Amino acid sequence: MRTDTGHVFKLEDYRPSDYLIPRTSLDFRLSPDATHVTALLTIERREGVAPTAPLVLDGDALTLLGVAIDGHALAAGDYEATPDRLTILKPPAAQCFELRLETEIAPSRNEALMGLYRSNNVYCTQCEAEGFRRITYFLDRPDILSVYTVRVEAPHNEAPLLLSNGNPVERGALANGRHYAVWHDPFPKPSYLFALVAGALGKVAGSFTTMSGREVELGIYVEPGKERLAGYAMDALKRSMKWDEDAFGREYDLDVFNIVAVSDFNMGAMENKGLNVFNDKYVLADEETATDADFANIEAIIAHEYFHNWTGNRITCRDWFQLCLKEGLTVYRDHEFSADQRSRAVKRIAEVRTLRAHQFPEDQGPLAHPVRPRRYREINNFYTATVYEKGSEVVRMIRTILGPELFRAGMDLYFERHDGQAATIEDFLKVFEDVSGRDLAQFALWYHQAGTPNLTVSSTHNAAAREFILEIEQSVPPTPAESRKRLMHIPLAFGFVGADGKPVTWAAVEGATVDDGVIHIRKRRHTVRFSGVSERPSVSLNRGFSAPITLSVQQKADDQFFLAAHDSDPFSRWQAFNTLLTDALIAAFRQILDGKEPVFAARLAELAGRVACDEALEPAYRALALALPGESDIARDIGKGIDPDAIFAAREALARIIAETNRDAFSALYDSLADNGPFSPDAASAGRRALRNILLDYLSLLPEGAALAARSVILVAALAVLAHRHSGTAEAEQALAAFEARYRGDALVLDKWFQIQAGVPGAQTVDKVRALMQHPAFSIANPNRVRSLIGTFSSANQTGFHRPDGEGYRLFAETVLEVEKRNPQVAARLATALRSWRSLEPGRQAKAKQALLDMAKVENLSADLRDIVERTLA
Ligand code: ZN
């Protein structure tokens, strides 16, 4: 474990390294406790660098067994080796030489799951961001591109399958039941994209013919016996390969593309060149045990990692500050893919919900950072919603500003100009400036400045002058280390809707650049005058969520109701309804704090009924509209003095009124949605199931509800409804016990069982979680188990986690520290659940702070956890 050194890495300190490594040959002799690694590195001194410059290589917990240059072992005084650094004090005078390194590592003892480790007896690697240095000493930075040849040797019975990056070149049998394979990757790549997998795995084979007619062999490797669960992933892979050709003109470049599913993985998946490694949760699915969200995630993540082949691998990042260059762009690409494969409107709403749920609180709290940060202590902690999700929104805004043709031209130029390079955000922006002739300097602040901009908007209509005026003011709240903000360029898509529901047009506009339905906000204040507008329209703002901002609009509830029924932009229509719900919930929250019964306008519940039954809307859309803002969404919009119990009560009260008002309509609709045909994971069928599930959730609040849920066929969804809405009842207990008995041997399915129980609202869940940690299927060393139980409890159970006596925080801090001993990266991510502690009411706030302080006072904390805890407290 790397303990914290306090060192801060700064963007302005970047400089190219003195040495390059054009070629890398690796030889692995695999063994669980003593894997022998021989690295043969071609080292080249960069032009202009003095021959006396020492060569300093990165390591992490390494043991050096031997070092030689050009075939001669080095004498003790020629180098210095520590676990985390190898310094060659006097490299040869020749510009190019060969460095041979031998190291020994113990994959079976690697619980951090970085570098080479064992998962279920399978050897696998994870090198992003800085895991390669746990395998051998190297210039472990993304701007060192090298051509790799990898030889892997192991006993055949332990590891019949030997995989690495690139194309297979050779394999053969050796004495003593051993065998080997050699792989060669012709594309120069940074070390973080290196991968090796070896073990006994089952294979699902496929093939894809590229746009130029090349045949690519596809393989998905899974635990033997689980092959039938990988069919959907294979289908998603083929669709991804086709889509990247159609949408971006990008063709795959190797003869093989392999995916391996492993059961111990820190993140979702990893885009290693030609050999993606996946958390098995994002590969394995079948109709019985996977939810529709699981299928959608598998499709999106398979696509995401595949798309990295061009945005990440062919063009990589110069340094880790540029992480969003590959991640934001690739998320944008996978979002577009899913929108094309499914429903664009539904996808957009889901994206915005995710952005608000994860990125907004990050941007509005102590961990806020720009999409391209300038500082970090531990890069692992920057795989964030800001880098990924907001990074994607920034790319989307470039497309909005330039239009689809120029955007595509810019992307084409990017691929052409930077193929084979390690690039920067400046390079990326420059291609769009070059193809469009525009200056994107102000726009670039989206990469450089943290915080969620806010627009305050008010409107007036002057009937006599036939003029409609929008007053728009922008502000960007201060964030850590950035107290003063500069003015941003915000592309605000909008529309005017007339009383007849039709668009209202105007004759001329002044006060801002307005084109193609977008107002370009660039100054602090704009008074935008639309002339030739005879009736006062309803204003639909930030259509399609054109910018990742918050809006403060002085808009009457009547206008919101009108837009919720008539806005032609599906996103904004959803937004109008969601705003009404949020406003009602916040008002109810305040009434509850004042000791009153919350009251809701009858027309709100009636509107919910009309939306549910509107056959002109797709079922998936209706399901999203009916989903009440989550407890943490409401908390975020309230901002401070949060009492999660009062929020919960407000939400329950509204749900109950919606259910009671629409009881007959909801149950008729619920029955009509029964799925009798064969299962299909497609978006339309999933949408019907989603609508059915949300109706069930409402109906379960009525007296007959528990029985209805107990009878439901959609297992996981119904179990969640029962356990959450009727916790402790005989029906709920029986259903949970039956589920456990049925899926006892299936870890991924039992994760849902852990998750459902960790999410049961109320004070008693802390004890339940404690008890479940002793369950035989739970393991503190497995990230999926930890996230299902502890992650769900701390980030998706507001009333349980924030129990007023602080017991939830105590369990949490204890567990984070326990996880940290093995896996600092997973522990640090868990710890971010406390990032909004300052918005809690004073009693809970003090207890949450104490939990953070308890973690901070532990000695020898990992760099990962110390960084999160200290920034959260700062
Ligand atoms: Zn990615």
mmCIF file with all atom_site columns, C-alpha atoms and ligand atoms in Angstrom, residues 271 304-305 308 326-327 330 388, ligand 1:
data_model
loop_
_atom_site.group_PDB
_atom_site.id
_atom_site.type_symbol
_atom_site.label_atom_id
_atom_site.label_alt_id
_atom_site.label_comp_id
_atom_site.label_asym_id
_atom_site.label_entity_id
_atom_site.label_seq_id
_atom_site.pdbx_PDB_ins_code
_atom_site.Cartn_x
_atom_site.Cartn_y
_atom_site.Cartn_z
_atom_site.occupancy
_atom_site.B_iso_or_equiv
_atom_site.pdbx_formal_charge
_atom_site.auth_seq_id
_atom_site.auth_comp_id
_atom_site.auth_asym_id
_atom_site.auth_atom_id
_atom_site.pdbx_PDB_model_num
ATOM   1 C  CA . GLU A 1 271 ? -9.935  -0.766 -22.068 1.00 0.00 ? 271 GLU A CA 1
ATOM   2 C  CA . HIS A 1 304 ? -17.497 2.438  -23.703 1.00 0.00 ? 304 HIS A CA 1
ATOM   3 C  CA . GLU A 1 305 ? -14.440 0.191  -23.435 1.00 0.00 ? 305 GLU A CA 1
ATOM   4 C  CA . HIS A 1 308 ? -11.664 3.679  -26.052 1.00 0.00 ? 308 HIS A CA 1
ATOM   5 C  CA . LYS A 1 326 ? -10.236 10.041 -23.054 1.00 0.00 ? 326 LYS A CA 1
ATOM   6 C  CA . GLU A 1 327 ? -12.959 9.600  -20.442 1.00 0.00 ? 327 GLU A CA 1
ATOM   7 C  CA . THR A 1 330 ? -15.632 8.235  -24.538 1.00 0.00 ? 330 THR A CA 1
ATOM   8 C  CA . TYR A 1 388 ? -16.467 11.361 -16.805 1.00 0.00 ? 388 TYR A CA 1
HETATM 9 ZN ZN . ZN  B 2 .   ? -13.405 5.010  -19.825 1.00 0.00 ? 1   ZN  B ZN 1
#
